[in-house]
Coordinates of C-alpha atoms in Angstrom, one line a residue:
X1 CA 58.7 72.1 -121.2
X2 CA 57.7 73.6 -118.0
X3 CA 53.9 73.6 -117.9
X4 CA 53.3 73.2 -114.4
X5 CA 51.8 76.5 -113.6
X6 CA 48.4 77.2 -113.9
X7 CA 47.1 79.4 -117.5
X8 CA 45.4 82.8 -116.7
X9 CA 42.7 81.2 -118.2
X10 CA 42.6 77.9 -115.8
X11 CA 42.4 80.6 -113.4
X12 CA 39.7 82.7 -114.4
X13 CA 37.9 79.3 -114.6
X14 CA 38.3 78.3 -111.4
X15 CA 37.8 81.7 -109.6
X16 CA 34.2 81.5 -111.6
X17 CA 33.6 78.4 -109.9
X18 CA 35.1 78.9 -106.3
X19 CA 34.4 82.6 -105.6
X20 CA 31.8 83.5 -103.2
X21 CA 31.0 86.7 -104.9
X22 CA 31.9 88.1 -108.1
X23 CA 35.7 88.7 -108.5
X24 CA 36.3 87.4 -105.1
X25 CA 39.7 85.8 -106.1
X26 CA 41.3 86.2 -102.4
X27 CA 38.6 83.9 -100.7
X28 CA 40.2 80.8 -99.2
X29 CA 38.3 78.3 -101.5
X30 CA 39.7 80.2 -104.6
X31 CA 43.4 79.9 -103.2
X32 CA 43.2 76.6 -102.4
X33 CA 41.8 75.4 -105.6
X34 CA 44.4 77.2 -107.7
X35 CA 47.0 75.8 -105.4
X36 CA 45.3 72.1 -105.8
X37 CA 45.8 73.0 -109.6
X38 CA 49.5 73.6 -109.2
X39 CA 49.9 70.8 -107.0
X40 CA 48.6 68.2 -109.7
X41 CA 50.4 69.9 -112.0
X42 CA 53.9 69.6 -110.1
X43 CA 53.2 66.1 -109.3
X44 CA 52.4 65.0 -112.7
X45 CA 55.6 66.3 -113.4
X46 CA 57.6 64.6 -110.9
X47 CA 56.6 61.6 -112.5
X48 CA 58.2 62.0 -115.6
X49 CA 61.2 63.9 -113.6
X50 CA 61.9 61.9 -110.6
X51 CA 65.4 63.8 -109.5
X52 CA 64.0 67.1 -110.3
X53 CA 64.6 68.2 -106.4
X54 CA 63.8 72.0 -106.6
X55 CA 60.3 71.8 -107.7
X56 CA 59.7 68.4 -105.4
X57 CA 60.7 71.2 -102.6
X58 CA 58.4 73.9 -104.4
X59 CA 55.6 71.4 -103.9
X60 CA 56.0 70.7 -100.6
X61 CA 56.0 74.3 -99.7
X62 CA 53.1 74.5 -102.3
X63 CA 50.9 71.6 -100.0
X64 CA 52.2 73.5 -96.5
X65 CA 50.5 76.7 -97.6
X66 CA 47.4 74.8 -98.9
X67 CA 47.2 72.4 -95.2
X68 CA 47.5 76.0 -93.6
X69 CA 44.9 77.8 -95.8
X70 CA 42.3 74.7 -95.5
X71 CA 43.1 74.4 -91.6
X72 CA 42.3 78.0 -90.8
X73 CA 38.8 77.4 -93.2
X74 CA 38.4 74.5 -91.1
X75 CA 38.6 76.8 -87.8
X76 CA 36.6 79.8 -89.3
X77 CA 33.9 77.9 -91.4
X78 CA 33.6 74.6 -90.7
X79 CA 30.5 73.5 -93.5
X80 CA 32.6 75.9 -96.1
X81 CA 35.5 73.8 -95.5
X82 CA 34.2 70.5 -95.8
X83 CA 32.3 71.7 -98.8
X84 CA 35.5 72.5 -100.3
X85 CA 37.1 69.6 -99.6
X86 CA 34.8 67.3 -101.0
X87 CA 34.3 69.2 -104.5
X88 CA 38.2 69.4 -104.7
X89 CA 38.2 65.4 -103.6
X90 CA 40.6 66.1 -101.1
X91 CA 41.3 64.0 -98.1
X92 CA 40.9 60.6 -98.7

């Protein structure tokens, strides 16, 4: 089945441990680390289903947004955003 998007409970989860303030689910770090969920998600996926085209495209939309959210952490807040980076082991 299709289990690639992320449970309301993964969420709540992961806005607990990216927020900067109590139900602060908009902040940058809590996007990006839902979208980083999705993205493994989508990916594991694409293993199993190599021609499955439409969600390949979904997650290269998916890692467009992401690049776009981390690069304008990056410009804003640069210790934030290498912070992030390195508890979500991205860039490597």
């Amino acid at each position: 089945g299709l289990i690639m998007s992320v449970t309301i409970d993964e969420r709540k989860e992961i806005c607990k441990t990216y927020e900067r303030q109590p139900g602060d689910t908009g902040c940058p770090e809590v996007q990006v680390a839902i979208m980083s969920t999705r993205i493994k998600n989508i990916s594991e996926h694409l293993k199993h289903h190599k021609k499955d085209h439409a969600s390949r495209r979904g997650l290269r939309m998916l890692v467009g947004r992401r690049s776009k959210l981390l690069r304008y952490l990056a410009k804003k807040d640069v210790s934030r955003y290498q912070q992030l980076v390195a508890s979500l082991g991205l860039r490597r």
